[in-house]
Amino acid sequence: MNSIERIQAAIDLSQPDRVPVDLHNFQPAAKAMAVPLAEVFKDGDLLAESMLLAWREFGHDMILLENGTACNAQACGVEVVYRDDAAPAAHKPAIDRLEDVEKLEVPDPYTAFPMCEVIKATRILSKEIGDKAWIVARADQGPMDLAAQLIGIQELMLAIALGEKTELVHQLLDFSRQVATRYAYALIEAGGRSTSIGEPIAGPDLLSPAHYRAYPFMHEKRMAEELKADGIILANHICGNTIPIIDEFIATAAQILEIDHKTDKQLAKDAGRHKTCFLGTLDTSLILEGTPQEVEEACREVIEIMAPDSGFILGPGCALDPEVPADNIHALVESAKKYGVY
Ligand SMILES: [Zn+2]
């Protein structure tokens, strides 16, 4: 099997030759370039080059292309700061009060910065290696996370906690869903083989399970269903321990669920077996600070629990730190070949 067939089998819940590998490596890939990270994340050519260089070194099956976690927010008018040693970060919200959701407009991804640069990078990668590696062109942040960046996380969490302005909160989540969905279609048109969203703050570490069910769940589900109706595969990424919401997470119908090391692997596997494809779940701190032997041992353990009955892609549970040692990434990729054979 080649990488494309291997990933497709994992998503289809049929048996690949071995466990496929994904790298969530936009930061270390940018770091390996001879320019500041800020330059790479603003420029589609450099972004594509960084991902190509990393793929040529590590040979992973799945490439996760993105320029950070504030792309959609910036395209919608959020002030974003580009840093030389880390991913860009949202700095000032686009609106001060929920009522102003009416003023927001869904950006055109082909012209709005930096969406247009990531689309450019998608085209380059697709042309260069789209038949050899599975390119996930990430539609950046999902409904909950983008909503939080648009109005500020405290304001959004407060409105949800107080149960006030429920209609307006849903309107903001729905707007955010539309932004990510439109961007997703453009990324697929540009050559992405699938797409994904990040919902870091939708997990129980920050949002109660009851509030997950009442707010982001239906918007994530609607996005997954709309894309699926057009044959587009979506991955949904929620950080932290997702076990308290695992059934709803699966019910969003996103074909891939990205989970991290805080989620109990056995409980997740039991809930998702024959239903969904999980991606993860390696501890990014271990990949940053551990030895290659420790990374290999962690991979072996993750594969042992998550790989049976297919529906699994090995990778870091979240974004890798810019300073991750290359030897540890090699250990990760090689472990799938060593321990992941079906
Ligand atoms: Zn995460």
Short mmCIF file of C-alpha atoms and ligand atoms in Angstrom, two decimals:
data_model
loop_
_atom_site.label_atom_id
_atom_site.label_comp_id
_atom_site.label_asym_id
_atom_site.label_seq_id
_atom_site.Cartn_x
_atom_site.Cartn_y
_atom_site.Cartn_z
CA MET A 1 0.00 0.00 0.00
CA ASN A 2 1.10 3.58 -0.55
CA SER A 3 0.38 6.39 1.92
CA ILE A 4 -2.89 7.37 0.24
CA GLU A 5 -4.26 3.82 0.29
CA ARG A 6 -3.07 3.32 3.87
CA ILE A 7 -4.83 6.45 5.18
CA GLN A 8 -7.98 5.71 3.17
CA ALA A 9 -8.13 2.23 4.69
CA ALA A 10 -7.77 3.62 8.21
CA ILE A 11 -10.61 6.11 7.58
CA ASP A 12 -12.79 3.43 5.95
CA LEU A 13 -12.16 1.19 8.99
CA SER A 14 -10.76 -1.51 6.73
CA GLN A 15 -7.31 -3.00 7.34
CA PRO A 16 -4.24 -1.15 6.04
CA ASP A 17 -0.85 -2.89 5.69
CA ARG A 18 0.33 -0.97 8.75
CA VAL A 19 -0.66 1.91 10.98
CA PRO A 20 -0.33 5.19 9.03
CA VAL A 21 1.54 8.18 10.50
CA ASP A 22 0.59 11.86 10.66
CA LEU A 23 2.74 14.75 11.86
CA HIS A 24 1.23 17.88 13.41
CA ASN A 25 4.49 19.65 12.68
CA PHE A 26 3.93 23.11 11.21
CA GLN A 27 6.07 24.68 13.94
CA PRO A 28 9.19 22.45 13.79
CA ALA A 29 8.90 22.42 9.97
CA ALA A 30 8.97 26.23 9.92
CA LYS A 31 11.78 26.26 12.49
CA ALA A 32 13.93 24.16 10.14
CA MET A 33 13.82 26.98 7.57
CA ALA A 34 16.50 29.65 7.72
CA VAL A 35 13.99 32.47 8.34
CA PRO A 36 11.87 33.58 11.33
CA LEU A 37 8.67 31.58 11.89
CA ALA A 38 6.59 34.71 11.29
CA GLU A 39 7.85 34.90 7.70
CA VAL A 40 6.97 31.26 7.00
CA PHE A 41 3.45 31.57 8.41
CA LYS A 42 2.68 34.63 6.26
CA ASP A 43 3.94 33.21 2.98
CA GLY A 44 2.35 30.34 1.02
CA ASP A 45 5.57 29.54 -0.86
CA LEU A 46 7.66 29.28 2.33
CA LEU A 47 4.91 27.38 4.13
CA ALA A 48 4.76 24.80 1.32
CA GLU A 49 8.55 24.57 1.21
CA SER A 50 8.74 23.94 4.97
CA MET A 51 6.20 21.09 4.75
CA LEU A 52 7.97 19.61 1.71
CA LEU A 53 11.36 19.64 3.43
CA ALA A 54 9.88 17.92 6.48
CA TRP A 55 8.10 15.31 4.35
CA ARG A 56 11.30 14.55 2.44
CA GLU A 57 13.12 14.02 5.74
CA PHE A 58 10.49 12.00 7.63
CA GLY A 59 8.32 10.41 4.93
CA HIS A 60 5.11 10.51 6.99
CA ASP A 61 1.89 9.35 5.33
CA MET A 62 -0.27 12.34 6.29
CA ILE A 63 0.73 16.00 6.10
CA LEU A 64 -1.21 18.47 8.23
CA LEU A 65 -0.96 21.86 6.56
CA GLU A 66 -1.82 25.02 8.51
CA ASN A 67 -0.21 28.30 9.50
CA GLY A 68 -1.26 28.34 13.16
CA THR A 69 -4.50 28.72 15.06
CA ALA A 70 -5.55 32.26 14.17
CA CYS A 71 -5.97 32.10 10.39
CA ASN A 72 -9.77 32.29 10.24
CA ALA A 73 -9.83 34.86 13.02
CA GLN A 74 -7.46 37.17 11.19
CA ALA A 75 -9.45 36.82 7.97
CA CYS A 76 -12.51 37.95 9.97
CA GLY A 77 -10.81 41.04 11.39
CA VAL A 78 -9.21 39.82 14.63
CA GLU A 79 -5.86 41.49 15.32
CA VAL A 80 -3.19 38.78 15.15
CA VAL A 81 0.42 39.00 16.31
CA TYR A 82 3.09 37.13 14.35
CA ARG A 83 5.96 35.99 16.52
CA ASP A 84 9.39 34.85 15.42
CA ASP A 85 9.56 31.83 17.72
CA ALA A 86 5.98 30.53 17.87
CA ALA A 87 2.69 30.34 15.97
CA PRO A 88 0.70 33.55 15.38
CA ALA A 89 -1.73 34.41 18.17
CA ALA A 90 -5.02 36.32 18.34
CA HIS A 91 -4.41 39.63 20.09
CA LYS A 92 -7.57 41.75 19.89
CA PRO A 93 -11.12 40.48 19.19
CA ALA A 94 -13.06 41.59 16.12
CA ILE A 95 -16.22 42.50 18.08
CA ASP A 96 -16.85 43.81 21.62
CA ARG A 97 -20.38 42.54 22.17
CA LEU A 98 -22.45 39.65 20.91
CA GLU A 99 -24.95 41.97 19.24
CA ASP A 100 -22.20 42.94 16.76
CA VAL A 101 -22.24 39.46 15.22
CA GLU A 102 -24.52 41.08 12.61
CA LYS A 103 -21.59 43.17 11.41
CA LEU A 104 -19.33 40.18 10.65
CA GLU A 105 -18.93 39.00 7.08
CA VAL A 106 -17.78 35.57 5.90
CA PRO A 107 -14.41 36.23 4.21
CA ASP A 108 -13.58 35.13 0.67
CA PRO A 109 -10.78 32.61 1.28
CA TYR A 110 -9.19 33.29 -2.10
CA THR A 111 -8.48 36.93 -1.23
CA ALA A 112 -8.53 37.16 2.58
CA PHE A 113 -5.13 37.01 4.30
CA PRO A 114 -3.77 34.61 5.46
CA MET A 115 -6.31 32.09 4.07
CA CYS A 116 -5.13 32.88 0.53
CA GLU A 117 -1.53 32.00 1.49
CA VAL A 118 -2.52 28.63 2.94
CA ILE A 119 -4.55 27.96 -0.23
CA LYS A 120 -1.43 28.80 -2.24
CA ALA A 121 0.62 26.37 -0.13
CA THR A 122 -2.05 23.70 -0.62
CA ARG A 123 -1.82 24.09 -4.41
CA ILE A 124 1.98 23.77 -4.34
CA LEU A 125 2.01 20.72 -2.07
CA SER A 126 -0.77 19.05 -4.01
CA LYS A 127 1.07 19.55 -7.30
CA GLU A 128 4.42 18.36 -5.89
CA ILE A 129 3.46 15.36 -3.78
CA GLY A 130 -0.34 15.11 -3.70
CA ASP A 131 -0.20 11.62 -5.18
CA LYS A 132 2.37 10.41 -2.63
CA ALA A 133 1.30 11.94 0.68
CA TRP A 134 -2.18 12.55 2.09
CA ILE A 135 -2.52 16.32 2.41
CA VAL A 136 -4.86 17.58 5.10
CA ALA A 137 -5.47 21.25 4.43
CA ARG A 138 -6.73 22.48 7.79
CA ALA A 139 -9.69 24.85 7.69
CA ASP A 140 -8.18 26.32 10.85
CA GLN A 141 -10.47 26.86 13.80
CA GLY A 142 -13.88 25.27 14.26
CA PRO A 143 -17.08 26.97 15.44
CA MET A 144 -16.28 27.21 19.16
CA ASP A 145 -12.67 28.26 18.86
CA LEU A 146 -13.25 30.84 16.16
CA ALA A 147 -16.20 32.29 18.08
CA ALA A 148 -13.93 32.67 21.12
CA GLN A 149 -11.31 34.48 19.06
CA LEU A 150 -13.89 36.76 17.45
CA ILE A 151 -15.36 38.07 20.72
CA GLY A 152 -12.71 37.04 23.28
CA ILE A 153 -12.73 33.78 25.19
CA GLN A 154 -13.83 35.33 28.50
CA GLU A 155 -16.85 37.04 26.98
CA LEU A 156 -17.95 33.87 25.19
CA MET A 157 -17.45 31.62 28.22
CA LEU A 158 -19.26 34.11 30.46
CA ALA A 159 -22.28 34.29 28.15
CA ILE A 160 -22.41 30.47 28.04
CA ALA A 161 -21.98 30.11 31.81
CA LEU A 162 -24.71 32.66 32.56
CA GLY A 163 -27.01 31.22 29.93
CA GLU A 164 -27.57 34.73 28.60
CA LYS A 165 -28.07 35.77 24.98
CA THR A 166 -28.27 32.14 23.93
CA GLU A 167 -29.60 33.04 20.49
CA LEU A 168 -26.69 35.40 19.83
CA VAL A 169 -24.14 32.83 21.01
CA HIS A 170 -25.58 30.35 18.52
CA GLN A 171 -25.56 33.01 15.83
CA LEU A 172 -21.84 33.60 16.45
CA LEU A 173 -21.14 29.84 16.42
CA ASP A 174 -23.11 29.49 13.20
CA PHE A 175 -21.21 32.36 11.61
CA SER A 176 -17.94 30.71 12.64
CA ARG A 177 -19.10 27.40 11.14
CA GLN A 178 -19.82 29.18 7.84
CA VAL A 179 -16.32 30.73 7.79
CA ALA A 180 -14.58 27.38 8.34
CA THR A 181 -16.87 25.58 5.88
CA ARG A 182 -16.33 28.04 3.06
CA TYR A 183 -12.57 27.92 3.68
CA ALA A 184 -12.70 24.11 3.71
CA TYR A 185 -14.30 24.00 0.26
CA ALA A 186 -11.60 26.33 -1.11
CA LEU A 187 -8.82 24.18 0.40
CA ILE A 188 -10.27 21.03 -1.15
CA GLU A 189 -10.60 22.81 -4.50
CA ALA A 190 -6.91 23.76 -4.18
CA GLY A 191 -5.92 20.10 -3.82
CA GLY A 192 -6.33 19.17 -0.17
CA ARG A 193 -7.28 15.50 0.09
CA SER A 194 -9.23 16.18 3.27
CA THR A 195 -9.69 19.00 5.73
CA SER A 196 -9.88 19.50 9.49
CA ILE A 197 -10.83 21.91 12.26
CA GLY A 198 -9.28 22.71 15.61
CA GLU A 199 -11.58 23.07 18.61
CA PRO A 200 -9.04 23.27 21.49
CA ILE A 201 -11.39 25.00 23.93
CA ALA A 202 -14.43 22.80 23.23
CA GLY A 203 -13.04 20.02 25.46
CA PRO A 204 -14.09 19.35 29.06
CA ASP A 205 -10.89 20.95 30.39
CA LEU A 206 -12.45 24.31 29.51
CA LEU A 207 -16.11 23.73 28.57
CA SER A 208 -18.45 21.51 30.59
CA PRO A 209 -19.87 18.44 28.81
CA ALA A 210 -23.39 19.90 29.17
CA HIS A 211 -22.27 23.09 27.48
CA TYR A 212 -20.46 21.13 24.75
CA ARG A 213 -23.75 19.37 23.99
CA ALA A 214 -25.72 22.62 24.12
CA TYR A 215 -23.38 24.80 22.04
CA PRO A 216 -20.55 23.68 19.70
CA PHE A 217 -21.74 20.10 19.14
CA MET A 218 -24.57 20.87 16.72
CA HIS A 219 -22.44 23.34 14.74
CA GLU A 220 -19.54 20.89 14.37
CA LYS A 221 -22.02 18.18 13.35
CA ARG A 222 -23.65 20.42 10.77
CA MET A 223 -20.25 21.25 9.27
CA ALA A 224 -19.20 17.58 9.13
CA GLU A 225 -22.50 16.57 7.54
CA GLU A 226 -22.44 19.34 4.94
CA LEU A 227 -18.91 18.42 3.84
CA LYS A 228 -19.64 14.69 3.94
CA ALA A 229 -22.62 15.20 1.61
CA ASP A 230 -20.08 16.51 -0.93
CA GLY A 231 -17.68 13.63 -0.30
CA ILE A 232 -15.26 15.69 1.81
CA ILE A 233 -13.54 14.12 4.82
CA LEU A 234 -13.30 16.25 7.97
CA ALA A 235 -11.13 15.72 11.06
CA ASN A 236 -12.19 17.32 14.34
CA HIS A 237 -9.53 18.17 16.93
CA ILE A 238 -10.49 18.64 20.58
CA CYS A 239 -7.75 19.00 23.20
CA GLY A 240 -7.61 17.46 26.66
CA ASN A 241 -9.58 14.58 28.18
CA THR A 242 -12.49 14.03 25.78
CA ILE A 243 -13.93 10.95 27.50
CA PRO A 244 -16.82 12.90 29.15
CA ILE A 245 -17.99 13.94 25.66
CA ILE A 246 -16.70 10.98 23.65
CA ASP A 247 -20.14 9.81 22.44
CA GLU A 248 -21.09 13.28 21.18
CA PHE A 249 -17.60 13.76 19.71
CA ILE A 250 -18.13 10.57 17.70
CA ALA A 251 -21.69 11.67 16.85
CA THR A 252 -20.40 14.85 15.17
CA ALA A 253 -19.77 12.40 12.31
CA ALA A 254 -16.35 13.86 11.56
CA GLN A 255 -14.58 10.89 9.95
CA ILE A 256 -11.36 11.48 11.94
CA LEU A 257 -11.20 12.47 15.61
CA GLU A 258 -7.91 13.93 16.83
CA ILE A 259 -7.34 13.14 20.52
CA ASP A 260 -4.40 13.77 22.82
CA HIS A 261 -2.69 11.83 25.61
CA LYS A 262 -5.06 13.12 28.31
CA THR A 263 -7.87 11.04 26.79
CA ASP A 264 -7.90 7.46 28.13
CA LYS A 265 -6.94 5.39 25.10
CA GLN A 266 -8.80 2.21 26.03
CA LEU A 267 -12.05 4.05 26.85
CA ALA A 268 -11.83 6.01 23.59
CA LYS A 269 -11.12 2.85 21.60
CA ASP A 270 -14.01 1.02 23.22
CA ALA A 271 -16.37 3.90 22.38
CA GLY A 272 -15.17 4.40 18.81
CA ARG A 273 -14.42 0.85 17.62
CA HIS A 274 -15.99 0.22 14.17
CA LYS A 275 -17.43 3.76 14.28
CA THR A 276 -14.66 6.30 13.71
CA CYS A 277 -10.98 6.79 13.00
CA PHE A 278 -8.87 8.23 15.81
CA LEU A 279 -5.68 10.22 15.26
CA GLY A 280 -3.10 10.73 18.01
CA THR A 281 -2.44 10.31 20.87
CA LEU A 282 1.23 10.87 21.69
CA ASP A 283 2.15 13.35 24.42
CA THR A 284 3.79 16.32 22.70
CA SER A 285 5.86 17.03 25.85
CA LEU A 286 7.39 13.57 25.61
CA ILE A 287 8.26 14.13 21.95
CA LEU A 288 9.86 17.44 22.93
CA GLU A 289 11.74 16.33 26.04
CA GLY A 290 12.00 12.53 25.89
CA THR A 291 14.61 10.31 24.26
CA PRO A 292 13.98 8.47 20.97
CA GLN A 293 13.71 5.26 23.03
CA GLU A 294 10.98 6.80 25.19
CA VAL A 295 9.11 8.00 22.12
CA GLU A 296 9.35 4.51 20.60
CA GLU A 297 8.04 2.91 23.79
CA ALA A 298 5.11 5.38 23.92
CA CYS A 299 4.29 4.64 20.26
CA ARG A 300 4.30 0.91 20.94
CA GLU A 301 1.85 1.37 23.80
CA VAL A 302 -0.47 3.66 21.82
CA ILE A 303 -0.46 1.30 18.81
CA GLU A 304 -1.17 -1.73 21.01
CA ILE A 305 -4.39 -0.18 22.31
CA MET A 306 -5.57 1.98 19.40
CA ALA A 307 -4.63 0.02 16.28
CA PRO A 308 -6.70 -3.20 16.56
CA ASP A 309 -9.69 -3.31 14.15
CA SER A 310 -8.20 -0.40 12.15
CA GLY A 311 -9.58 3.15 12.45
CA PHE A 312 -6.29 4.56 13.71
CA ILE A 313 -3.60 6.99 12.54
CA LEU A 314 -0.52 7.41 14.75
CA GLY A 315 0.64 10.95 15.48
CA PRO A 316 1.19 13.63 18.10
CA GLY A 317 -1.94 14.40 20.12
CA CYS A 318 -1.57 18.11 19.40
CA ALA A 319 0.76 20.58 17.68
CA LEU A 320 4.46 19.81 18.06
CA ASP A 321 6.72 22.40 19.67
CA PRO A 322 9.09 24.24 17.29
CA GLU A 323 12.09 22.81 19.18
CA VAL A 324 11.19 19.11 18.89
CA PRO A 325 14.34 17.06 18.10
CA ALA A 326 14.33 15.48 14.64
CA ASP A 327 15.50 12.15 16.13
CA ASN A 328 12.27 11.92 18.12
CA ILE A 329 10.16 12.52 15.00
CA HIS A 330 12.13 9.81 13.19
CA ALA A 331 11.47 7.48 16.15
CA LEU A 332 7.74 8.22 15.88
CA VAL A 333 7.56 7.52 12.14
CA GLU A 334 9.71 4.38 12.35
CA SER A 335 7.69 2.98 15.28
CA ALA A 336 4.60 2.73 13.07
CA LYS A 337 6.57 0.50 10.70
CA LYS A 338 8.05 -1.53 13.55
CA TYR A 339 4.98 -2.06 15.74
CA GLY A 340 2.04 -1.12 13.52
CA VAL A 341 1.99 -3.97 10.98
CA TYR A 342 -1.47 -5.58 10.69
ZN ZN B 1 -4.89 19.91 20.76
#
